[in-house]
Short mmCIF file of C-alpha atoms in Angstrom, two decimals:
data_model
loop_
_atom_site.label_atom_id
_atom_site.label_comp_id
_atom_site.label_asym_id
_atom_site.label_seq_id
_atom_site.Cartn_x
_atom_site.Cartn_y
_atom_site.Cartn_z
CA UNK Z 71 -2.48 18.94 -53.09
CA UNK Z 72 -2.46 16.10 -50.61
CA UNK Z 73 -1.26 17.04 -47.28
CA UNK Z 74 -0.26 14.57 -44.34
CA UNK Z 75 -2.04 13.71 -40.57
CA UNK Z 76 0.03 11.68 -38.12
CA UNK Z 77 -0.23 11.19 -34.05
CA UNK Z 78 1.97 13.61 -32.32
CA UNK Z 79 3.96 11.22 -30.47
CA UNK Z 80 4.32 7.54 -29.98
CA UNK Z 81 6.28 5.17 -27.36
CA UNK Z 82 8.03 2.12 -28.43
CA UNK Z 83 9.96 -0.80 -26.25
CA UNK Z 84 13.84 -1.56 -27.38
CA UNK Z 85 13.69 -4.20 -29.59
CA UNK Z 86 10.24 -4.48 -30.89
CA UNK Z 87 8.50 -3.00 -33.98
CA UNK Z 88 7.80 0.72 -34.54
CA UNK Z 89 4.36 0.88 -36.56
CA UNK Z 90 4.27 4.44 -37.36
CA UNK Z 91 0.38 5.13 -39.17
CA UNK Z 92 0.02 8.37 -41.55
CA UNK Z 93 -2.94 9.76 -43.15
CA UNK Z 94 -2.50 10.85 -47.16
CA UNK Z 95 -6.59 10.85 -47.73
CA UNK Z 96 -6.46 13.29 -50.51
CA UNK Z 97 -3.36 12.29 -52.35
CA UNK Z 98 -3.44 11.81 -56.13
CA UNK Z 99 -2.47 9.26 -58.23
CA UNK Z 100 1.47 10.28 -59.12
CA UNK Z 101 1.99 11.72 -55.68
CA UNK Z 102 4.83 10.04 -53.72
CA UNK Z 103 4.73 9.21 -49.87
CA UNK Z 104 8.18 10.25 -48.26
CA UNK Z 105 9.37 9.29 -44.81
CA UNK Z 106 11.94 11.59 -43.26
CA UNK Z 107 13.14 11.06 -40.06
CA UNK Z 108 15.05 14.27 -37.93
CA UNK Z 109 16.86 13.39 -34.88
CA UNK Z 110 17.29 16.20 -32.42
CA UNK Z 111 20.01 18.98 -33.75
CA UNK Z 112 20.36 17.11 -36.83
CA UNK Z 113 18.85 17.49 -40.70
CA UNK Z 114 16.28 15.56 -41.93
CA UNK Z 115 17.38 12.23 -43.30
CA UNK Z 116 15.47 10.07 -45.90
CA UNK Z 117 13.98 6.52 -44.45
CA UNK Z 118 11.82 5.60 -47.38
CA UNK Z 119 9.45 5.88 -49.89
CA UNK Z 120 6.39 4.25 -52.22
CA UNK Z 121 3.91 4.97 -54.78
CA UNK Z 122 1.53 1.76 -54.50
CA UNK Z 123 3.16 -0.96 -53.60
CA UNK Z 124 4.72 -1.85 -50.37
CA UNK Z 125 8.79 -1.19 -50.00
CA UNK Z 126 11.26 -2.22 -47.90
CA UNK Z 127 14.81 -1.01 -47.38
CA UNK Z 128 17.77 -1.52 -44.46
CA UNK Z 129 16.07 1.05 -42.54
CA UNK Z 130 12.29 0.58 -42.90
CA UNK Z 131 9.47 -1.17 -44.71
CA UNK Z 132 6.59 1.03 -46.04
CA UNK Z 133 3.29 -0.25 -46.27
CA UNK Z 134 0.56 1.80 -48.45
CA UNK Z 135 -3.07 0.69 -48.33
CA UNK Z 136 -4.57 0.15 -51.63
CA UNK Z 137 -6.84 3.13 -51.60
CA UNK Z 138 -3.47 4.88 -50.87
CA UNK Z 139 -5.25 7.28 -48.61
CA UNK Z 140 -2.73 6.01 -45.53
CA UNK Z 141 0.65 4.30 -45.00
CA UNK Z 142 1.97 2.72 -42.03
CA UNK Z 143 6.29 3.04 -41.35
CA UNK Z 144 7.47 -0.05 -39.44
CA UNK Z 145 10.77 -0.01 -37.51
CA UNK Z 146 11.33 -4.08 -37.66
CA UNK Z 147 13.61 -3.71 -34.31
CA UNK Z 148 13.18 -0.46 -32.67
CA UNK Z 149 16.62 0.78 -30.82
CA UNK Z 150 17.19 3.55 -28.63
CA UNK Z 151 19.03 5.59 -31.85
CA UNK Z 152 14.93 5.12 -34.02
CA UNK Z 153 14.26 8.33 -30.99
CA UNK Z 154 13.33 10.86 -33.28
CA UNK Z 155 10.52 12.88 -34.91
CA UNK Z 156 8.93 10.96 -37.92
CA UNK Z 157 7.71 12.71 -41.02
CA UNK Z 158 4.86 11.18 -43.75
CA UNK Z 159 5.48 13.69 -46.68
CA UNK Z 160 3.83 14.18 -50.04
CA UNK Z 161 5.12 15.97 -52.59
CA UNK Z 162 3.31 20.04 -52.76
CA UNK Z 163 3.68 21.61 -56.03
CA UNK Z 164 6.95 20.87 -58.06
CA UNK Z 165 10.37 20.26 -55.79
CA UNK Z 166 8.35 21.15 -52.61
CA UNK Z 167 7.83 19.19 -49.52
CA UNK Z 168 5.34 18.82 -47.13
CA UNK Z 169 6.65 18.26 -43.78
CA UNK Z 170 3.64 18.25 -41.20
CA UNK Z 171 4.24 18.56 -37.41
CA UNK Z 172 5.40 14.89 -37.52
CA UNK Z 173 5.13 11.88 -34.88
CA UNK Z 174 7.45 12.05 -31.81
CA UNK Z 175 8.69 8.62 -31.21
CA UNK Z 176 10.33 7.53 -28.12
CA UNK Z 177 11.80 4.50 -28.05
CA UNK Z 178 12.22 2.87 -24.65
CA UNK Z 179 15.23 0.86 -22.91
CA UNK F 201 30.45 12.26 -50.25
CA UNK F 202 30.57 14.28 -47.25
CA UNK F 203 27.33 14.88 -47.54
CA UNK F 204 26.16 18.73 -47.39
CA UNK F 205 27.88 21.16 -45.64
CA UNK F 206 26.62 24.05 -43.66
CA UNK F 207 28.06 27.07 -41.95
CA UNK F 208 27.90 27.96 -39.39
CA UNK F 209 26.60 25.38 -36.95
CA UNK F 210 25.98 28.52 -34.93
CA UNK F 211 25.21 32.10 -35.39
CA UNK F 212 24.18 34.73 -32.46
CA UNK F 213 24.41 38.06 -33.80
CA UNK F 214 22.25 41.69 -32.48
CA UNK F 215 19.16 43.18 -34.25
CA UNK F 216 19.78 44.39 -37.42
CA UNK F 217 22.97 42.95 -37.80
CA UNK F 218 23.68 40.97 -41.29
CA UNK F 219 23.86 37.69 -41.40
CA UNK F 220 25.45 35.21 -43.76
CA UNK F 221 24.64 31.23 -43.64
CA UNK F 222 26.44 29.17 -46.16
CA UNK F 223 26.36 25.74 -47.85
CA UNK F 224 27.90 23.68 -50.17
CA UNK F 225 25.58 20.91 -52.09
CA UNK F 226 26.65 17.48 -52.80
CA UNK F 227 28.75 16.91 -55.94
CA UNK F 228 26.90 16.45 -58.66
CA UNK F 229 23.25 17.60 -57.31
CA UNK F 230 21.53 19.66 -59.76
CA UNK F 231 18.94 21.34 -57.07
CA UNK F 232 19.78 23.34 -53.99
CA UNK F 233 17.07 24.03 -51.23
CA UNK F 234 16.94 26.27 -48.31
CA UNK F 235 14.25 25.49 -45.60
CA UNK F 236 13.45 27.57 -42.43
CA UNK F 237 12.73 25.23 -38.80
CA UNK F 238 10.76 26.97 -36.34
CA UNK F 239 8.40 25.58 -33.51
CA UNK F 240 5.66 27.42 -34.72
CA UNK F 241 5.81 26.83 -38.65
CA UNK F 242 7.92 23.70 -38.76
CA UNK F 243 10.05 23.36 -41.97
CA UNK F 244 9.32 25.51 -44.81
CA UNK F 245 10.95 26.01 -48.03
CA UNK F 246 12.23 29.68 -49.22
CA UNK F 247 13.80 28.81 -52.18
CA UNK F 248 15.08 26.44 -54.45
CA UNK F 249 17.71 26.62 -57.28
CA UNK F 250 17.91 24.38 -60.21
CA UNK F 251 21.63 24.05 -61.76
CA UNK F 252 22.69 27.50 -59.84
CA UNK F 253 19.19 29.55 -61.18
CA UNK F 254 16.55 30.81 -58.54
CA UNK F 255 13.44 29.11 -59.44
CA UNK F 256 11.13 29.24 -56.57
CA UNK F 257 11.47 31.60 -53.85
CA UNK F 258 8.10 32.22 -53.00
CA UNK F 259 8.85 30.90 -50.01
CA UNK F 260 11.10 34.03 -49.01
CA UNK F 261 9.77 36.15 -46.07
CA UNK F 262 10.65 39.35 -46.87
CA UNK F 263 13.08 41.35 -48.83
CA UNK F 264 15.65 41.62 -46.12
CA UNK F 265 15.92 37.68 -46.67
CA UNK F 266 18.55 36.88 -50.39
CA UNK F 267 19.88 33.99 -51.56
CA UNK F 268 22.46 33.62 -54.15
CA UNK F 269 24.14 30.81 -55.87
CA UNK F 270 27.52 31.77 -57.68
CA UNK F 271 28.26 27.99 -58.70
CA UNK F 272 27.16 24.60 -58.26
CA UNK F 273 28.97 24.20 -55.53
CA UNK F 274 27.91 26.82 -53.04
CA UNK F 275 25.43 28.65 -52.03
CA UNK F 276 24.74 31.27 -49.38
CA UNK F 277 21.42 32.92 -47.83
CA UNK F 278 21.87 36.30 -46.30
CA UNK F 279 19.36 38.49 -44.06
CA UNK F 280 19.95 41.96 -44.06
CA UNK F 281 19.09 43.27 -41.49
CA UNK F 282 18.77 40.94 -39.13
CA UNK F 283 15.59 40.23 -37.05
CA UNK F 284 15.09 38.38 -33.60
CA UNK F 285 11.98 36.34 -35.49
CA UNK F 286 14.09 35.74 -37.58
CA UNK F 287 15.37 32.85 -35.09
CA UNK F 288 15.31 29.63 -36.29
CA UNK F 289 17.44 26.51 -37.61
CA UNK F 290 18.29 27.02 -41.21
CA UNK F 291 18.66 23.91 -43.56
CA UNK F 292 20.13 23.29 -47.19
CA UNK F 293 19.34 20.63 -48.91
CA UNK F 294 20.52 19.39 -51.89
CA UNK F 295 18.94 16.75 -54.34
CA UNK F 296 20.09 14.61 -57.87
CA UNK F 297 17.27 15.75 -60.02
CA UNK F 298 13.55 17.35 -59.32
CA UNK F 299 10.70 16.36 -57.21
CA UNK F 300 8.33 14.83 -57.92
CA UNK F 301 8.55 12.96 -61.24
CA UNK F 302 11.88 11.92 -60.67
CA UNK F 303 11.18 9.64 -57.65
CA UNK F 304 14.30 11.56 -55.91
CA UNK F 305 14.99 12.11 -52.41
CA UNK F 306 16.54 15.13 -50.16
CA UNK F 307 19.68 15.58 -48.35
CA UNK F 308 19.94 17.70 -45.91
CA UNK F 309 22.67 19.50 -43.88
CA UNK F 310 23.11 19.87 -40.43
CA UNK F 311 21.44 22.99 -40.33
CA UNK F 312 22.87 26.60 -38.58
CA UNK F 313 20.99 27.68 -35.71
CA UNK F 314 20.67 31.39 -35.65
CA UNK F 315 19.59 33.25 -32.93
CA UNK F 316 18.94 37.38 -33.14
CA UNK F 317 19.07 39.27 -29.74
#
C-alpha cells in the first residue's frame, strides 16, 4: 500500500500561489490521491482529488506527474483563510485513509 | 445538509469515568467513520460501519473502547472506563458510498475534544 511524504511546513505570501509537492512513489495503478485540508479546531475537509490526469476545482488544481509517483496542490491565490495543515492521502486497504503528518502552511499578510 | 454533527464539542471527565461521544452522519451516507487525532499518531481510523453494520474496527484500541450504530442516522462511540491517554480529538466522518473504487470523498465533523484527568 502506497503511503504519502510531504515537507512539514511551508510559507506562502497573500495573494500568490501555494505549490504544495507530495510524494506517492509506491502507489498503484487504481489508487486515488486525496487532498484534505484541516484548519485548526476544525475536521478535515476535502480540497481535491485525481487518478492520472490533472484536475481542477473552485478550491484547487491537482497536478499528478505521469509516473504518478508525486503530485503537486496549487492554491491559485493564497489568502490568509488557505492557513492550515495540508494532507496528500492514498487510499490504505478498503474505506481507509492515509493521513501522514501533513504540510503546515502559513500563509502570510 | 448540515453537514455532520458531533457531540460534544467538549468533554473533560476523571479517570475511569465513561464517556459517550456522539454523531449523526449526513442524510443519505451509507458509511460512518470514527477517527482518533493525537500529536503523536495523527488521525487514525477505529472503525467504520457500512449501512449501520461494524465492518472494520481493527482500528479499536482496546476493549474499553465500543461503538454502536442503532440507525443510519446516529452513531455513538463510548470508552468505558475512561483513560487520560485516552486524550485526543475524536472525529466522525461520514461518506456516500466506499473507498476506494467509488472515487468518493469524506466528511468530517467538527470533532469532540476529550480530555481525561
Amino acid at each position: 500500500d502506497a503511503k504519502t511524504t510531504q515537507p512539514p511546513s511551508m510559507d506562502c505570501a497573500e495573494g500568490r500561489a501555494a505549490n504544495l509537492p507530495c510524494n506517492h512513489s509506491t502507489i498503484s495503478g487504481n489508487e486515488y490521491v486525496y487532498w484534505y485540508r484541516q484548519i485548526h479546531s476544525q475536521g478535515p475537509q476535502y480540497i481535491i482529488h485525481g487518478l492520472k490526469n490533472n484536475e481542477t476545482n473552485e478550491m484547487a488544481s491537482l497536478i499528478i506527474t505521469e509516473d504518478r509517483k508525486s503530485s503537486t496542490l496549487i492554491l491559485p491565490h493564497a489568502t490568509l483563510r488557505d492557513t492550515a495543515v495540508y494532507y496528500c492521502i492514498v487510499v490504505v486497504g478498503a474505506n481507509n485513509l492515509f493521513f501522514g503528518t501533513g504540510t503546515r502552511l502559513t500563509v502570510i499578510p | 445538509d448540515a453537514g455532520v454533527i458531533q457531540s460534544p464539542r467538549h468533554e473533560v471527565t476523571e479517570m475511569g469515568q465513561e464517556v459517550t461521544l456522539r454523531c449523526k452522519p449526513i442524510s443519505g451516507h451509507d458509511y460512518l467513520f470514527w477517527y482518533r487525532q493525537t500529536m503523536m499518531r495523527g488521525l487514525e481510523l477505529l472503525i467504520y460501519f457500512n449501512n449501520n453494520v461494524p465492518i472494520d474496527d481493527s482500528g479499536m484500541p482496546e476493549d474499553r473502547f465500543s461503538a454502536k450504530m442503532p440507525n443510519a442516522s446516529f452513531s455513538t462511540l463510548k470508552i468505558q472506563p475512561s483513560e487520560p491517554r485516552d486524550s485526543a480529538v475524536y472525529f466522525c466522518a461520514s461518506s456516500l458510498t466506499s473507498f476506494p473504487a467509488a472515487n468518493e470523498k469524506l466528511f468530517f465533523g467538527s470533532g469532540t475534544q476529550l480530555s481525561v484527568l
